Coordinates of C-alpha atoms in Angstrom, one line a residue:
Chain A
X1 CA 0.0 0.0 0.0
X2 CA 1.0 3.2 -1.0
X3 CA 0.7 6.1 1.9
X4 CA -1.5 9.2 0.5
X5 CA 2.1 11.6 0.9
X6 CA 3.6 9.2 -1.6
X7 CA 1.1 10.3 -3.9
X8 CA 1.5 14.1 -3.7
X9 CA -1.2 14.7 -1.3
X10 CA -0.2 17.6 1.5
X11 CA -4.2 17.1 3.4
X12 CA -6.7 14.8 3.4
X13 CA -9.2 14.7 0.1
X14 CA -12.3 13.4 2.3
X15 CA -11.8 16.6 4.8
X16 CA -10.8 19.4 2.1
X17 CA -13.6 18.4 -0.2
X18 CA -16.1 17.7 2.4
X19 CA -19.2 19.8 2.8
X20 CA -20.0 20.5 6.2
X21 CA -21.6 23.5 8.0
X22 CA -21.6 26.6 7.0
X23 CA -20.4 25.7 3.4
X24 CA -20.9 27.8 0.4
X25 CA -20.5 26.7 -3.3
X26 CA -19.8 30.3 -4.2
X27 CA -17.3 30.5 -2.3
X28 CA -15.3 27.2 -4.4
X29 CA -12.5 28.5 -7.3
X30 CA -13.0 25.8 -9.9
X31 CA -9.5 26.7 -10.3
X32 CA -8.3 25.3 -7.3
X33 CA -6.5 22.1 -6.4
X34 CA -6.9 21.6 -2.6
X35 CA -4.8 19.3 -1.1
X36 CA -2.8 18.3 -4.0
X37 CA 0.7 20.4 -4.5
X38 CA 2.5 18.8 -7.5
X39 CA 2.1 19.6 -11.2
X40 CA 0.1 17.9 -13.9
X41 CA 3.0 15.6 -14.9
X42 CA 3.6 14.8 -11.4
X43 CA -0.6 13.8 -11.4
X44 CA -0.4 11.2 -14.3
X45 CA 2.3 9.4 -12.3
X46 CA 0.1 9.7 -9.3
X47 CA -2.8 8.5 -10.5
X48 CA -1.5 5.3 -12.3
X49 CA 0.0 4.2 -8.6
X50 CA -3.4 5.1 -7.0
X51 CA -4.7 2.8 -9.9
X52 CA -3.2 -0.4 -8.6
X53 CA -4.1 0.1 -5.0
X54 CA -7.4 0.7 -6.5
X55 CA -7.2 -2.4 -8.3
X56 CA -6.2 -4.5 -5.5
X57 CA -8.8 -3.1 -2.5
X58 CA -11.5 -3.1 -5.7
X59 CA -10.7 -7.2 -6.0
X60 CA -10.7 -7.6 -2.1
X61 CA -14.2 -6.0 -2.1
X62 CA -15.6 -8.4 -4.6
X63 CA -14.0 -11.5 -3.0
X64 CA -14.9 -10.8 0.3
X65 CA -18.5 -10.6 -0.9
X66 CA -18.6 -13.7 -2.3
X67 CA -19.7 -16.0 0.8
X68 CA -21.0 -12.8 2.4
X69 CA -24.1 -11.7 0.9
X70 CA -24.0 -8.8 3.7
X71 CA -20.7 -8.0 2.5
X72 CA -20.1 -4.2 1.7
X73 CA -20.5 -2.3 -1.2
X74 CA -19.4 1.6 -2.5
X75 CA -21.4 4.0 -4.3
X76 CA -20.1 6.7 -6.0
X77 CA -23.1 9.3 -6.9
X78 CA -20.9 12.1 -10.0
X79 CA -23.2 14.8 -10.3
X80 CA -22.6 18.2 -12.3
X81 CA -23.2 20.2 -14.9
X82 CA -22.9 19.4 -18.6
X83 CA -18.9 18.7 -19.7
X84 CA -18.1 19.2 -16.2
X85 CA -16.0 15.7 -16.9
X86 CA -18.6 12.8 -16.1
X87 CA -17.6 10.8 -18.5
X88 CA -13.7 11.4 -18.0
X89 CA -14.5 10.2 -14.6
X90 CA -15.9 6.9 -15.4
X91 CA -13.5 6.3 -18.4
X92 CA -10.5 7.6 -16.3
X93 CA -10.9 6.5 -12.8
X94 CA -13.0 3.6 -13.2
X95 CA -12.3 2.2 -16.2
X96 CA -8.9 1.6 -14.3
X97 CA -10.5 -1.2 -12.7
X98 CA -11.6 -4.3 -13.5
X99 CA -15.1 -4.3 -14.8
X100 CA -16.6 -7.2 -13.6
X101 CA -16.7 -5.9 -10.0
X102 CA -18.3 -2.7 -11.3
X103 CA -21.8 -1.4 -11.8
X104 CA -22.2 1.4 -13.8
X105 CA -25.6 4.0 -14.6
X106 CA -25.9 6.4 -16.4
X107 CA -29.8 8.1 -15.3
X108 CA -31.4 9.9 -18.5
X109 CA -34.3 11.4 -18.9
X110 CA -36.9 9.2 -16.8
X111 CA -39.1 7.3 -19.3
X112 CA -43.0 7.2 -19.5
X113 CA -42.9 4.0 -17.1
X114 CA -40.6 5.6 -14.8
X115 CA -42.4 8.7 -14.4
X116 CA -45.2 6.7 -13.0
X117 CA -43.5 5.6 -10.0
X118 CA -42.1 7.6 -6.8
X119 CA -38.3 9.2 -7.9
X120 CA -36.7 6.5 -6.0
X121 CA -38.4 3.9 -7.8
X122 CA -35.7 3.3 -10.7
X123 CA -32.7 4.5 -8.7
X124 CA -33.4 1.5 -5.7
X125 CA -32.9 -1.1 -8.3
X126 CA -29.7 -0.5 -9.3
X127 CA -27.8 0.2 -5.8
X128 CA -25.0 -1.8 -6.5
X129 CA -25.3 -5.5 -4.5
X130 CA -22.4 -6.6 -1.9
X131 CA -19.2 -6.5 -3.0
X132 CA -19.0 -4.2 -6.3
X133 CA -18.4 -0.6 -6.6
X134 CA -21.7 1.3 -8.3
X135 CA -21.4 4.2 -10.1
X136 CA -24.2 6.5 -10.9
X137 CA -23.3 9.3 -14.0
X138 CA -26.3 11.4 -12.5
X139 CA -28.9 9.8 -10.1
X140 CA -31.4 10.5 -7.8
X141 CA -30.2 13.8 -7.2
X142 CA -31.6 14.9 -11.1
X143 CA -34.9 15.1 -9.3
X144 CA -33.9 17.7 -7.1
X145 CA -31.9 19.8 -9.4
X146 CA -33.3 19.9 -13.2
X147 CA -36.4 18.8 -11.7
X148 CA -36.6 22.0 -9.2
X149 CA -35.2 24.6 -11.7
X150 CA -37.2 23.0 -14.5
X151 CA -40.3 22.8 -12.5
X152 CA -40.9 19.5 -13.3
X153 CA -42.7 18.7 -10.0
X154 CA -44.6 20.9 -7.5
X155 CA -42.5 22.7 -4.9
X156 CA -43.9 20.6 -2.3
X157 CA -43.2 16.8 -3.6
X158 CA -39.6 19.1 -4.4
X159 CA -39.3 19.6 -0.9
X160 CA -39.7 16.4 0.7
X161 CA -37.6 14.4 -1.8
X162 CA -34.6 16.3 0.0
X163 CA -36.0 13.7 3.2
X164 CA -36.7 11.0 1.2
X165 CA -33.5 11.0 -0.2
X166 CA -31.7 11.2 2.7
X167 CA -34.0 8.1 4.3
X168 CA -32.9 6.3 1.3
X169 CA -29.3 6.8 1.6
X170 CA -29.2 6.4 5.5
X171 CA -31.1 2.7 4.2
X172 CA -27.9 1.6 1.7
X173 CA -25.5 2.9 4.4
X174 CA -27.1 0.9 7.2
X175 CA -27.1 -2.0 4.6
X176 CA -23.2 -1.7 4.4
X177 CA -23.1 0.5 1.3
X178 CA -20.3 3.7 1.4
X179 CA -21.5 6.3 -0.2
X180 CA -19.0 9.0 -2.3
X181 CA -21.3 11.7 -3.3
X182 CA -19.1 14.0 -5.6
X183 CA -20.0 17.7 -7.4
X184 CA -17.3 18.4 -10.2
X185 CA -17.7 22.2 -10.0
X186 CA -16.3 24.2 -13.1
X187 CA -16.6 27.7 -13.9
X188 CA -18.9 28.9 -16.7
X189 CA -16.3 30.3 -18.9
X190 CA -14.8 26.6 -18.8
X191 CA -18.2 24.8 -19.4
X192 CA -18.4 28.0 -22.4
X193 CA -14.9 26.6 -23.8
X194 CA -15.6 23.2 -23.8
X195 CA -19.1 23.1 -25.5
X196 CA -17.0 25.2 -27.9
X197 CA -14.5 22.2 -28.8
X198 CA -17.3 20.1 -29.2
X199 CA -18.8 22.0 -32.0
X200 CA -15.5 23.1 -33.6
X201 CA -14.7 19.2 -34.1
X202 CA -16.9 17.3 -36.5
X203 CA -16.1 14.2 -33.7
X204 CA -17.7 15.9 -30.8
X205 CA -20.5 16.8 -33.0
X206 CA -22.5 14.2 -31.2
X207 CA -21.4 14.9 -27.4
X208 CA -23.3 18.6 -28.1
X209 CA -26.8 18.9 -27.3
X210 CA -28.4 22.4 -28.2
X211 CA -30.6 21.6 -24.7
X212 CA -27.0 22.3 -23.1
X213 CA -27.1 26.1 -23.6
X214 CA -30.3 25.8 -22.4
X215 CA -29.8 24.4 -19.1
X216 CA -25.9 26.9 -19.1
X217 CA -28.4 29.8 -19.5
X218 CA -29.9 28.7 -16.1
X219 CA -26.7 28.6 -14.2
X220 CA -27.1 30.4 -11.3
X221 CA -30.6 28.6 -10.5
X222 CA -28.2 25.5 -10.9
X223 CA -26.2 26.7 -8.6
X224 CA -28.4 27.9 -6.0
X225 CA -30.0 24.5 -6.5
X226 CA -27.0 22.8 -5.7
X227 CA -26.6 24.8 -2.9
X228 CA -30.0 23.8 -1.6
X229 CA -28.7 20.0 -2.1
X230 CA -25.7 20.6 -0.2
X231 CA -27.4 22.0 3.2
X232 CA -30.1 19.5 2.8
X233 CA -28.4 16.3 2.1
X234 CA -24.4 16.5 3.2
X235 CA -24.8 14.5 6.2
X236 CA -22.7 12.6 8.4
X237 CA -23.1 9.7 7.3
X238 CA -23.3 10.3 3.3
X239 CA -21.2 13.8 2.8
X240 CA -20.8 15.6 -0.3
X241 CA -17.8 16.7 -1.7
X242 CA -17.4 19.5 -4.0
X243 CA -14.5 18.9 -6.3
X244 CA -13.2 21.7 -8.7
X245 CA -13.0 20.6 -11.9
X246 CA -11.7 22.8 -13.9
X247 CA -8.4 20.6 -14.5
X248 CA -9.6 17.7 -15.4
X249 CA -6.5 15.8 -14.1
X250 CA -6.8 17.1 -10.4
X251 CA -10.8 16.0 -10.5
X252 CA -9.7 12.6 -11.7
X253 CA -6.6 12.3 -8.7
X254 CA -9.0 13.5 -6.4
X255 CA -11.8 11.0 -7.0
X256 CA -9.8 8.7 -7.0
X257 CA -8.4 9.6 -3.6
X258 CA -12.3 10.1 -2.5
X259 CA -13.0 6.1 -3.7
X260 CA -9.2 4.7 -2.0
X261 CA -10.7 6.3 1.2
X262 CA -13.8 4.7 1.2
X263 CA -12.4 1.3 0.5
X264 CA -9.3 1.5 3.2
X265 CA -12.0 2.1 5.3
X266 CA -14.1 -1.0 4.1
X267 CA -10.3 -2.4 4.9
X268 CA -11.7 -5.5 2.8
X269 CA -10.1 -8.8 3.6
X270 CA -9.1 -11.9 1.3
X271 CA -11.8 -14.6 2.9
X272 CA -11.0 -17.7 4.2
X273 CA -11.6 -21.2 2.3
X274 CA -14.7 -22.3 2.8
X275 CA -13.5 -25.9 2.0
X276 CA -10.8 -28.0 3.0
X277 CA -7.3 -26.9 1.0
X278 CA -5.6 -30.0 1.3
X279 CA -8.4 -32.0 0.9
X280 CA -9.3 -30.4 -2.5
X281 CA -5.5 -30.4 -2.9
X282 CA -5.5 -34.2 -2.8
X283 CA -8.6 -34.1 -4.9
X284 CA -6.9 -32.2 -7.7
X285 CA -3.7 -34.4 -7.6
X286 CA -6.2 -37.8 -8.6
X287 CA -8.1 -35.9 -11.2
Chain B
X1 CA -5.7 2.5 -38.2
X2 CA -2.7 0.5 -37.9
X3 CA -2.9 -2.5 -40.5
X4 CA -3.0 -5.8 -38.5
X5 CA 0.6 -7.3 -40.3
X6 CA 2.0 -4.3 -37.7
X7 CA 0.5 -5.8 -35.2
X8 CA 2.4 -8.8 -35.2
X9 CA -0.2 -11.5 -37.8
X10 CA 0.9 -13.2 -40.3
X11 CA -3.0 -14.2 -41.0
X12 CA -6.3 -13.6 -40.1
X13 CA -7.5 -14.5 -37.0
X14 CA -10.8 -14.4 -37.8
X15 CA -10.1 -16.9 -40.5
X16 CA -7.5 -19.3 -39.1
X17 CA -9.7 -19.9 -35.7
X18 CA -13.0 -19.9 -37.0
X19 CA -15.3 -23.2 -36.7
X20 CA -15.4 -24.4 -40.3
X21 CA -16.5 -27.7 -41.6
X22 CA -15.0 -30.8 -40.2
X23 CA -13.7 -28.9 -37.8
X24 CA -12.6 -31.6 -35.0
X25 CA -11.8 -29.6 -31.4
X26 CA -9.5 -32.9 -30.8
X27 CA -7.2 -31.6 -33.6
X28 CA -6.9 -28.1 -31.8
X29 CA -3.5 -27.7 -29.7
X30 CA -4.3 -25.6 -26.9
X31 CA -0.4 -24.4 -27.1
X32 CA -0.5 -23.3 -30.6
X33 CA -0.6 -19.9 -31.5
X34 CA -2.2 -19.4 -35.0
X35 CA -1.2 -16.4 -36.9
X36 CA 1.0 -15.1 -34.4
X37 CA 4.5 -15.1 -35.0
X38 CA 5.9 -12.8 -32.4
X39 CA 6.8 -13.7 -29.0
X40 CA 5.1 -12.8 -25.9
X41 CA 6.8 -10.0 -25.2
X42 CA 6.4 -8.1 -28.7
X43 CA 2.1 -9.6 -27.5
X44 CA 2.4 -7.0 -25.0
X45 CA 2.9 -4.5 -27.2
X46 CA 0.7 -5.5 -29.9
X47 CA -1.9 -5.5 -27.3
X48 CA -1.1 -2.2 -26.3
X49 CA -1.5 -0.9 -29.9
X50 CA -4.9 -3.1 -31.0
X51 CA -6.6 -1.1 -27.3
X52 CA -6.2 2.1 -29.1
X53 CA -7.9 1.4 -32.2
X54 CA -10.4 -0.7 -29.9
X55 CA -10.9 2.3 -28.3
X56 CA -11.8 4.6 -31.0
X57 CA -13.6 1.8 -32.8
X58 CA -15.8 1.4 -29.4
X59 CA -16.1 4.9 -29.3
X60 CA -17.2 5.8 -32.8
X61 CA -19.9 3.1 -32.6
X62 CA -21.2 4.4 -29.6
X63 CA -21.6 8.0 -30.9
X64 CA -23.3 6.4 -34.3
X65 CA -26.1 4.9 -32.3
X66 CA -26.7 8.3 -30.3
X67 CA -29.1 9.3 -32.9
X68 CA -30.0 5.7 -34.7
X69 CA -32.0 3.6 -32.5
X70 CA -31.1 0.7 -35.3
X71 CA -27.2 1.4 -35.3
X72 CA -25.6 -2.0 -35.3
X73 CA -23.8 -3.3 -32.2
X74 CA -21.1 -6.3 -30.9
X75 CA -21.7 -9.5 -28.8
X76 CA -19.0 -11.4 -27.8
X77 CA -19.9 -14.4 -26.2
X78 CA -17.1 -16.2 -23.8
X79 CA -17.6 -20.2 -23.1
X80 CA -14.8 -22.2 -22.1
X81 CA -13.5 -24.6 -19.0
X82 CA -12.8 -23.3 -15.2
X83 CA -9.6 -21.0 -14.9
X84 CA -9.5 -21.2 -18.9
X85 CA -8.9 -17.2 -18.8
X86 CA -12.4 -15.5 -19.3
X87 CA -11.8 -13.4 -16.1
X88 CA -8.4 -12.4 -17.8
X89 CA -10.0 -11.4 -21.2
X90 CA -12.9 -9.5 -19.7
X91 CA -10.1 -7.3 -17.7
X92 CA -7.4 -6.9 -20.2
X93 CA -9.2 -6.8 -23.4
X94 CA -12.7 -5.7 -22.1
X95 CA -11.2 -3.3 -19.8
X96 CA -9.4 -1.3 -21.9
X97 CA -12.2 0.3 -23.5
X98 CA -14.6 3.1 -22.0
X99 CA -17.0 1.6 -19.2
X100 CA -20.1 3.7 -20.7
X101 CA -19.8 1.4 -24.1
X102 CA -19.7 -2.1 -22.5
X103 CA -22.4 -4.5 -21.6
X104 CA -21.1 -7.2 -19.3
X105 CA -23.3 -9.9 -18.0
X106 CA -21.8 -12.6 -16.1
X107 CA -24.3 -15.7 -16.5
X108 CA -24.6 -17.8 -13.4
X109 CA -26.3 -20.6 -12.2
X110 CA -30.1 -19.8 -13.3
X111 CA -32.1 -19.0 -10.2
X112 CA -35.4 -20.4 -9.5
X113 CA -37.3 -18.2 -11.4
X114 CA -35.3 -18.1 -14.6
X115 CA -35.7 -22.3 -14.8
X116 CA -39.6 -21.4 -14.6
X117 CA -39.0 -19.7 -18.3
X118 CA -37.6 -20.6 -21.4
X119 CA -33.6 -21.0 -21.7
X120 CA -33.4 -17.9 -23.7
X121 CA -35.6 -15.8 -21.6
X122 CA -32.7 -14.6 -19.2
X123 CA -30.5 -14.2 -22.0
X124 CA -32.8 -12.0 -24.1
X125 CA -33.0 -9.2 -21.7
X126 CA -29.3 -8.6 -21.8
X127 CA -28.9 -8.3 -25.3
X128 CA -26.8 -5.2 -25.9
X129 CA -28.5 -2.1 -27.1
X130 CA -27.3 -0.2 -30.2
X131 CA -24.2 0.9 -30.1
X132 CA -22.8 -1.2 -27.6
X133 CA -20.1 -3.9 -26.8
X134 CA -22.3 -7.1 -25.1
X135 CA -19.6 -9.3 -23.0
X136 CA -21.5 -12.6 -22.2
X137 CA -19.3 -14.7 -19.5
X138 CA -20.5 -18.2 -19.9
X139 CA -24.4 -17.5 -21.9
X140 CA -27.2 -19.6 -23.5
X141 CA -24.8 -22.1 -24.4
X142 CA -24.2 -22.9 -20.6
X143 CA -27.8 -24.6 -21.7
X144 CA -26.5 -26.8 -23.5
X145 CA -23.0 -27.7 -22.2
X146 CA -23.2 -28.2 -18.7
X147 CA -27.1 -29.0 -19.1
X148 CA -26.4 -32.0 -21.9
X149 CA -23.3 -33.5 -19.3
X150 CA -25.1 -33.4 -16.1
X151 CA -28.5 -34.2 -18.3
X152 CA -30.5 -30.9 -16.6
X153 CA -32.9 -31.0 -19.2
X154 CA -33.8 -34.6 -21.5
X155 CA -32.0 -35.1 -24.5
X156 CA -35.4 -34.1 -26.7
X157 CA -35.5 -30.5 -25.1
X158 CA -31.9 -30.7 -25.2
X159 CA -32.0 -31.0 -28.6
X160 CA -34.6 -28.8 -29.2
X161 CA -32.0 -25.9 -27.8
X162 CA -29.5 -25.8 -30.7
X163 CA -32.1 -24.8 -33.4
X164 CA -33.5 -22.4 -31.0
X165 CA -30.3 -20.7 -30.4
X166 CA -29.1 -20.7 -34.1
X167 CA -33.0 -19.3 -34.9
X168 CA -32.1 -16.6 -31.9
X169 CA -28.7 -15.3 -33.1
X170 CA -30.0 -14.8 -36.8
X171 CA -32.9 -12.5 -34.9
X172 CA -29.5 -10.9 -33.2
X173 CA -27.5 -10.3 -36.8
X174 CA -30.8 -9.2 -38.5
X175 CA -31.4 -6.4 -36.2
X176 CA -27.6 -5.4 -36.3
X177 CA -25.3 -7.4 -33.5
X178 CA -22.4 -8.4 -34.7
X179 CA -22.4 -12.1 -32.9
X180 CA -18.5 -12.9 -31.8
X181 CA -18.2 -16.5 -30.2
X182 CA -15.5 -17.9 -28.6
X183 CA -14.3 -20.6 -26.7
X184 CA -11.0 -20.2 -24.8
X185 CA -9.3 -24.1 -25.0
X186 CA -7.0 -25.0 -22.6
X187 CA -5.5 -28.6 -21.6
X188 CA -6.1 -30.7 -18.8
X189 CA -2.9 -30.1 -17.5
X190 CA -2.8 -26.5 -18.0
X191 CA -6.3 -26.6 -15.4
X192 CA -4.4 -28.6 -13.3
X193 CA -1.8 -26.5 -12.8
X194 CA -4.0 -23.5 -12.5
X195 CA -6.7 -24.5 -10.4
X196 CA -3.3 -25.9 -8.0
X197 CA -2.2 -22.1 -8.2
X198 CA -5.9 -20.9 -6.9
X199 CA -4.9 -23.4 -4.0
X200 CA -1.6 -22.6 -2.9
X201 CA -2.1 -19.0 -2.6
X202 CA -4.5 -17.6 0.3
X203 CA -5.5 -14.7 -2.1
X204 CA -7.1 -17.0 -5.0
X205 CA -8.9 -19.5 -2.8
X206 CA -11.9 -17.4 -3.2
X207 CA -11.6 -18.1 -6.6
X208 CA -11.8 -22.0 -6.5
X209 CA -14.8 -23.9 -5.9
X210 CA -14.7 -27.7 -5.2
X211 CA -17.2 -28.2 -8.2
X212 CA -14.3 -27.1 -10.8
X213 CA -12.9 -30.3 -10.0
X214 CA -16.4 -32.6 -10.5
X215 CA -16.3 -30.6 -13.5
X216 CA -12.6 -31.7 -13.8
X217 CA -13.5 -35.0 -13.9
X218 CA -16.0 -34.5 -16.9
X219 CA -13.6 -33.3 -19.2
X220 CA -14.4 -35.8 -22.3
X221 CA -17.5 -35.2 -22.1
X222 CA -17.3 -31.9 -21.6
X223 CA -15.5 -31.4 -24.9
X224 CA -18.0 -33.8 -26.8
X225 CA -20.5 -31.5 -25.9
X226 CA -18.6 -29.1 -26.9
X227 CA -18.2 -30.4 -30.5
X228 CA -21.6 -31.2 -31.0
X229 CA -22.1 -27.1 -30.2
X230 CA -19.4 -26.5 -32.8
X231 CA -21.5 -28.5 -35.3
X232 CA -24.8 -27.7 -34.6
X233 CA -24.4 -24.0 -34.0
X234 CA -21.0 -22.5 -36.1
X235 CA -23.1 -20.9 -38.9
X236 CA -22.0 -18.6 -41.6
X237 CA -23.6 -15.7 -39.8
X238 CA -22.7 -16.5 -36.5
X239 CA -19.5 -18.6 -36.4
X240 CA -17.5 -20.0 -33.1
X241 CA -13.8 -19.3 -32.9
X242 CA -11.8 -21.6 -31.1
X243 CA -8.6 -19.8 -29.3
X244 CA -5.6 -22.1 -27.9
X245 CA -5.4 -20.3 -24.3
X246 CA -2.9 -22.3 -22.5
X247 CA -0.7 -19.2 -23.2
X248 CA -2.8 -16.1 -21.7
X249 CA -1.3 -14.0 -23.8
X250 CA -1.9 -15.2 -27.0
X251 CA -5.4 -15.8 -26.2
X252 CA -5.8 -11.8 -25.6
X253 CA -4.6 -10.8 -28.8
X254 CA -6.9 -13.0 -30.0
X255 CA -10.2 -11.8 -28.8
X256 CA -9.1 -8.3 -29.5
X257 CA -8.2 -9.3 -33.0
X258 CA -11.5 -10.8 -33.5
X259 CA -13.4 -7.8 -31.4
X260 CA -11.6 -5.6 -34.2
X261 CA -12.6 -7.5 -36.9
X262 CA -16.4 -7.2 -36.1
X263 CA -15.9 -3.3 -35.6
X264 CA -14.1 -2.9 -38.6
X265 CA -16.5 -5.0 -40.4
X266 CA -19.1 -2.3 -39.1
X267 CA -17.0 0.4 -40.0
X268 CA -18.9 3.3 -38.2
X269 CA -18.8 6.8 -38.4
X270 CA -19.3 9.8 -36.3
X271 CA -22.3 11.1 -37.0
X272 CA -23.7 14.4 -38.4
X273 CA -24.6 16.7 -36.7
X274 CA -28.6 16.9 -35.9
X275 CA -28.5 20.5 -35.0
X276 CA -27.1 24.3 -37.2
X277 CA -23.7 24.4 -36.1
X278 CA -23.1 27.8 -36.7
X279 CA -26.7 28.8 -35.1
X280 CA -24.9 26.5 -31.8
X281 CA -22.1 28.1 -32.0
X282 CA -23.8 31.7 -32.1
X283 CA -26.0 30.8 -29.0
X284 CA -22.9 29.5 -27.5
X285 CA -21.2 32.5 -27.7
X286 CA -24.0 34.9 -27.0
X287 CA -24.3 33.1 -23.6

């Protein structure tokens, strides 16, 4: 195991990151790398040695579950604003590990069928079972962002889905599930360059959504949304972090660090056998 | 695009492995390496190169089926014997790509209400979606395989299953999925010798289950069964491959070789745009 110093962290991710009282979004330079004191060079080395330690607690996890249907889990809940870097996440970070023992959603729009149901409804079956890491690229959160600036439901079904919510999440963490709730936070002149590279190149053509400038013309209801979120749902038990994102490279290292946390303190363990090694030893030896 | 002689064949893979007529699995060495003249170490790099073309490949298909609900898509179906390297090819080959493109179902024992329906029933919902890479570890052919050796079904329903799956695929490659089947074929001795490793070392036993070795002990009639598949089910639109795997390596390059094949064979392309890009990039700007 490689000791966080050794991978150019000066502080502690999960507390610099961390919402807790008195926090204000405004007050977070998308800019900034907190925590983290080398350069960008020094981050790609840094993040390849956080990838094996990642790889190794991520197979722990998943083999400890395996006679231990109670065995933990880890959620990580990415939400943010269009090219805040999503994607580059789940490609970057994730994709570092080995995909059987993840489970990845990506929430869209909710279809006709899901509509019907309570919010929760479509977001309960996929918490991610004993043992894998889930991933959701947007979640249950949608219905308390787009879905309060958008209107989409009356303010007071708006209002108690910030209980529900956290009701549902104290559930999973009871259950054994850590939570990682992460807001990659960039600036609006960043979000302006980026859509901009996607329609300059004829590649990124299909990444670009006009509905994008919709929603960027909205910002500061976004963000006064998100504010909302954070004094409603950053509890004890299931923080947020607020991670600027403005370099994609420092949102990636950091979380990264946010997810090595959460599994050191899982701490999971190779199981014993469940059978008999030198019997099954003696058994091979005569087959 | 690098042209596959620079990545080390001296064939086709998709030609030199595929299940043609008369095909005999007795004749396959599970040490040969087929079209690969290069050693292991140059596999490595050859590896390293086929992931990046992978990776584009995955990507552009992915963006083509944004806006084509009928865009084509890629199954690759994994059967083989315990410790024959499925795991391996799902994390090295598999892994490589982005996450948000894959579809990886892991086929286990069927519970009790998937043996209440119809073989296929389980294996119809995960059917990839446009655009996507489907992994299958282990699938329908599970059905017939382990169900024909330990007789889980009579041999009239049994044989009822191989005309049922050749009549499901050709649904699959009329609707657009690229069907890519493989079995991984290792020897005997090379199981031996791996399922010994899994025992020696505390941090694989969770990985070995004492039914690998009843298994074991069905080899011949394991590999009749798996014979009969290659007759009954290698068609022209949906052929097995049959990859030597005793050397992990080669078996790798394999499936990537094949995995590229099918995406080449699809050739897509990113798409056009569906919106005014110069009326985009006004709003953009105005914003």
């Amino acid at each position: 195991m490689i000791a966080k110093s050794q991978r150019g962290w000066s502080g502690e991710p999960g507390e610099l990151l961390r919402v807790g009282a008195g926090f204000r979004l405004a007050d977070v330079d998308p800019d900034a790398k907190p925590g983290y004191g080398r350069k960008k060079k020094d981050g790609a080395a840094d993040l390849l040695a956080g990838e094996q330690e990642l790889d190794e607690l991520q197979e722990r996890l998943y083999a400890q579950s395996r006679e231990d249907p109670s065995a933990p889990a880890v959620l990580l809940v990415l939400q943010a604003m269009d090219s805040a870097g999503k994607g580059g996440i789940v490609r970057h970070v994730i994709g570092a590990t080995d995909p059987q023992g993840i489970h990845l959603v990506a929430f869209k729009k909710p279809t006709p069928e899901e509509l019907e149901h309570d919010f929760l409804w479509r977001v309960e079956k996929e918490v991610p079972g004993a043992g894998y890491i889930g991933v959701f690229d947007r979640s249950h959160y949608e219905d308390v962002l787009i879905g309060k600036v958008r209107e989409l439901a009356p303010p007071e079904e708006i209002e108690r889905r910030y209980g529900a919510i956290n009701d549902f999440e104290e559930r999973l963490v009871a259950r054994g599930v850590r939570i990682v709730k992460v807001m990659l936070h960039i600036s609006p002149e960043e979000q302006k360059a980026r859509l901009g590279e996607r329609l300059e190149r004829p590649d990124k053509h299909w990444k670009y959504n006009p509905g994008d400038v919709d929603e960027r013309l909205l910002w500061p209801r976004y963000m006064e949304a998100f504010q909302t979120v954070f004094e409603r749902t950053s509890t004890d038990r299931a923080p947020w972090h607020v991670i600027p994102a403005n370099a994609k490279w420092y949102a990636r290292l950091a979380v990264q660090a946010l997810l090595l946390d959460a599994l050191e303190g899982i701490d999971p363990q190779w199981p014993a056998a469940t059978f008999d090694v030198e019997h099954e030893k003696a058994r091979l030896a005569a087959s």
